């Protein structure tokens, strides 16, 4: 095939996150999401976990120099159109990744992963201040859930009325936009997106399906995919919400615990 007849490359999205050996969250969920949404996924591995449907049995952080080398290898040769971060377990890793993203002039989506779906801690307490002061200020969009909001800001949200207060608290650390994920509230699955002036409420029906492992990783990766395609933040978040809602609806049982969402639901994969 001649160079002129080859298809042009799709938008490029880089995920900087940990590995989930069970395939439902982390790097694996990110790359599946990116493929489903038509972008080229690339990865910087920050940690390896022993993880299944029942929880996290072990986690091993990669050295900072390995994370930096992966990032530079990809960005300096292939280039990137958006970056998404996930599990960054230590202050040193958080600060290194914040520095790398700060020097890359593309949109970034920061998913401040604090605990797993099973309640396992994935962020050292000593790293919280680095997330606040180093990582959030370089984020185009931050996507905390309500537990992560409480970890980062001390703001406890028990109803939709508290989501504006939570957003203001997160925005005070410097991200351009914040998406407060209200999935832990009762009623519809409602998220609140704001940059401090513009506001968007995103609602979706809540499905009676416990198999939701990987939801946060999937949503953040879908947002990054939309930004890489040139969508505005509200457009990218709305499209990501639609995609993850379908993935949650198609979540399926694996193992003896909480199964994953169906990243390929638009293609008829999974058990739906």
CSV table of N, CA and C in Angstrom, one decimal, residues 24 117 207-215 218 243-255 257-266 268-272:
chain,number,residue,atom,x,y,z
A,24,UNK,N,-11.6,-4.5,33.6
A,24,UNK,CA,-12.8,-3.7,33.7
A,24,UNK,C,-12.5,-2.2,33.9
A,117,UNK,N,-13.9,0.7,43.1
A,117,UNK,CA,-15.3,0.4,43.2
A,117,UNK,C,-15.6,-0.4,44.4
A,207,UNK,N,-29.9,2.5,36.2
A,207,UNK,CA,-30.2,1.1,35.9
A,207,UNK,C,-30.1,0.2,37.1
A,208,UNK,N,-30.9,-0.8,37.2
A,208,UNK,CA,-30.8,-1.8,38.3
A,208,UNK,C,-29.8,-2.8,37.9
A,209,UNK,N,-28.5,-2.4,38.0
A,209,UNK,CA,-27.4,-3.2,37.5
A,209,UNK,C,-26.2,-2.9,38.4
A,210,UNK,N,-25.8,-3.9,39.2
A,210,UNK,CA,-24.6,-3.7,40.0
A,210,UNK,C,-23.3,-3.8,39.3
A,211,UNK,N,-23.3,-4.2,38.1
A,211,UNK,CA,-22.0,-4.4,37.3
A,211,UNK,C,-21.6,-3.1,36.7
A,212,UNK,N,-20.9,-2.3,37.5
A,212,UNK,CA,-20.5,-1.0,37.1
A,212,UNK,C,-19.0,-0.7,37.2
A,213,UNK,N,-18.2,-1.8,37.3
A,213,UNK,CA,-16.8,-1.6,37.5
A,213,UNK,C,-16.2,-0.9,36.3
A,214,UNK,N,-15.4,0.2,36.5
A,214,UNK,CA,-14.8,0.9,35.5
A,214,UNK,C,-15.5,2.1,35.0
A,215,UNK,N,-16.6,2.5,35.6
A,215,UNK,CA,-17.4,3.6,35.2
A,215,UNK,C,-16.6,4.9,35.1
A,218,UNK,N,-14.0,5.0,32.4
A,218,UNK,CA,-14.6,5.0,31.1
A,218,UNK,C,-15.1,6.4,30.7
A,243,UNK,N,-22.4,7.8,26.2
A,243,UNK,CA,-21.7,6.5,26.0
A,243,UNK,C,-21.6,5.7,27.2
A,244,UNK,N,-21.3,6.3,28.4
A,244,UNK,CA,-21.1,5.5,29.6
A,244,UNK,C,-22.5,5.1,30.1
A,245,UNK,N,-23.6,5.8,29.8
A,245,UNK,CA,-24.9,5.3,30.2
A,245,UNK,C,-25.2,4.0,29.5
A,246,UNK,N,-24.9,3.9,28.2
A,246,UNK,CA,-25.1,2.7,27.5
A,246,UNK,C,-24.3,1.6,28.0
A,247,UNK,N,-23.0,1.9,28.4
A,247,UNK,CA,-22.1,0.9,28.9
A,247,UNK,C,-22.5,0.4,30.2
A,248,UNK,N,-23.1,1.2,31.1
A,248,UNK,CA,-23.6,0.8,32.4
A,248,UNK,C,-24.8,-0.1,32.2
A,249,UNK,N,-25.7,0.3,31.3
A,249,UNK,CA,-26.9,-0.5,31.0
A,249,UNK,C,-26.5,-1.9,30.5
A,250,UNK,N,-25.4,-2.1,29.9
A,250,UNK,CA,-24.9,-3.3,29.4
A,250,UNK,C,-23.9,-4.1,30.3
A,251,UNK,N,-23.7,-3.5,31.5
A,251,UNK,CA,-22.7,-4.2,32.4
A,251,UNK,C,-23.1,-5.6,32.6
A,252,UNK,N,-22.1,-6.5,32.7
A,252,UNK,CA,-22.4,-7.9,32.8
A,252,UNK,C,-21.5,-8.5,33.9
A,253,UNK,N,-22.0,-9.7,34.4
A,253,UNK,CA,-21.4,-10.4,35.5
A,253,UNK,C,-20.1,-11.1,35.0
A,254,UNK,N,-19.1,-10.9,35.8
A,254,UNK,CA,-17.8,-11.7,35.6
A,254,UNK,C,-17.3,-12.0,37.0
A,255,UNK,N,-16.9,-13.2,37.2
A,255,UNK,CA,-16.4,-13.6,38.5
A,255,UNK,C,-17.5,-13.6,39.6
A,257,UNK,N,-18.0,-11.1,41.9
A,257,UNK,CA,-18.3,-9.8,42.5
A,257,UNK,C,-18.9,-8.9,41.5
A,258,UNK,N,-18.3,-7.7,41.4
A,258,UNK,CA,-18.9,-6.6,40.6
A,258,UNK,C,-18.3,-6.7,39.2
A,259,UNK,N,-19.1,-6.9,38.2
A,259,UNK,CA,-18.6,-7.0,36.8
A,259,UNK,C,-18.4,-5.7,36.2
A,260,UNK,N,-17.8,-5.7,34.9
A,260,UNK,CA,-17.5,-4.4,34.3
A,260,UNK,C,-18.7,-3.9,33.5
A,261,UNK,N,-18.6,-2.6,33.1
A,261,UNK,CA,-19.5,-2.0,32.1
A,261,UNK,C,-19.1,-2.6,30.7
A,262,UNK,N,-20.0,-2.5,29.8
A,262,UNK,CA,-19.8,-3.1,28.5
A,262,UNK,C,-19.3,-2.0,27.5
A,263,UNK,N,-17.9,-1.9,27.3
A,263,UNK,CA,-17.3,-0.9,26.5
A,263,UNK,C,-17.7,-1.0,25.1
A,264,UNK,N,-18.1,-2.2,24.6
A,264,UNK,CA,-18.5,-2.4,23.2
A,264,UNK,C,-20.0,-2.4,23.0
A,265,UNK,N,-20.8,-1.8,23.8
A,265,UNK,CA,-22.2,-2.0,23.7
A,265,UNK,C,-22.8,-1.5,22.4
A,266,UNK,N,-22.1,-0.5,21.8
A,266,UNK,CA,-22.6,0.0,20.5
A,266,UNK,C,-22.4,-1.0,19.4
A,268,UNK,N,-22.7,-4.4,19.9
A,268,UNK,CA,-23.4,-5.6,20.2
A,268,UNK,C,-22.6,-6.6,20.9
A,269,UNK,N,-21.5,-6.2,21.6
A,269,UNK,CA,-20.7,-7.1,22.4
A,269,UNK,C,-21.3,-7.2,23.8
A,270,UNK,N,-20.7,-8.1,24.6
A,270,UNK,CA,-21.2,-8.2,26.0
A,270,UNK,C,-22.5,-9.1,26.0
A,271,UNK,N,-23.2,-9.0,27.1
A,271,UNK,CA,-24.4,-9.9,27.3
A,271,UNK,C,-25.7,-9.2,27.0
A,272,UNK,N,-25.7,-8.0,26.4
A,272,UNK,CA,-26.9,-7.3,26.1
A,272,UNK,C,-27.5,-7.7,24.8
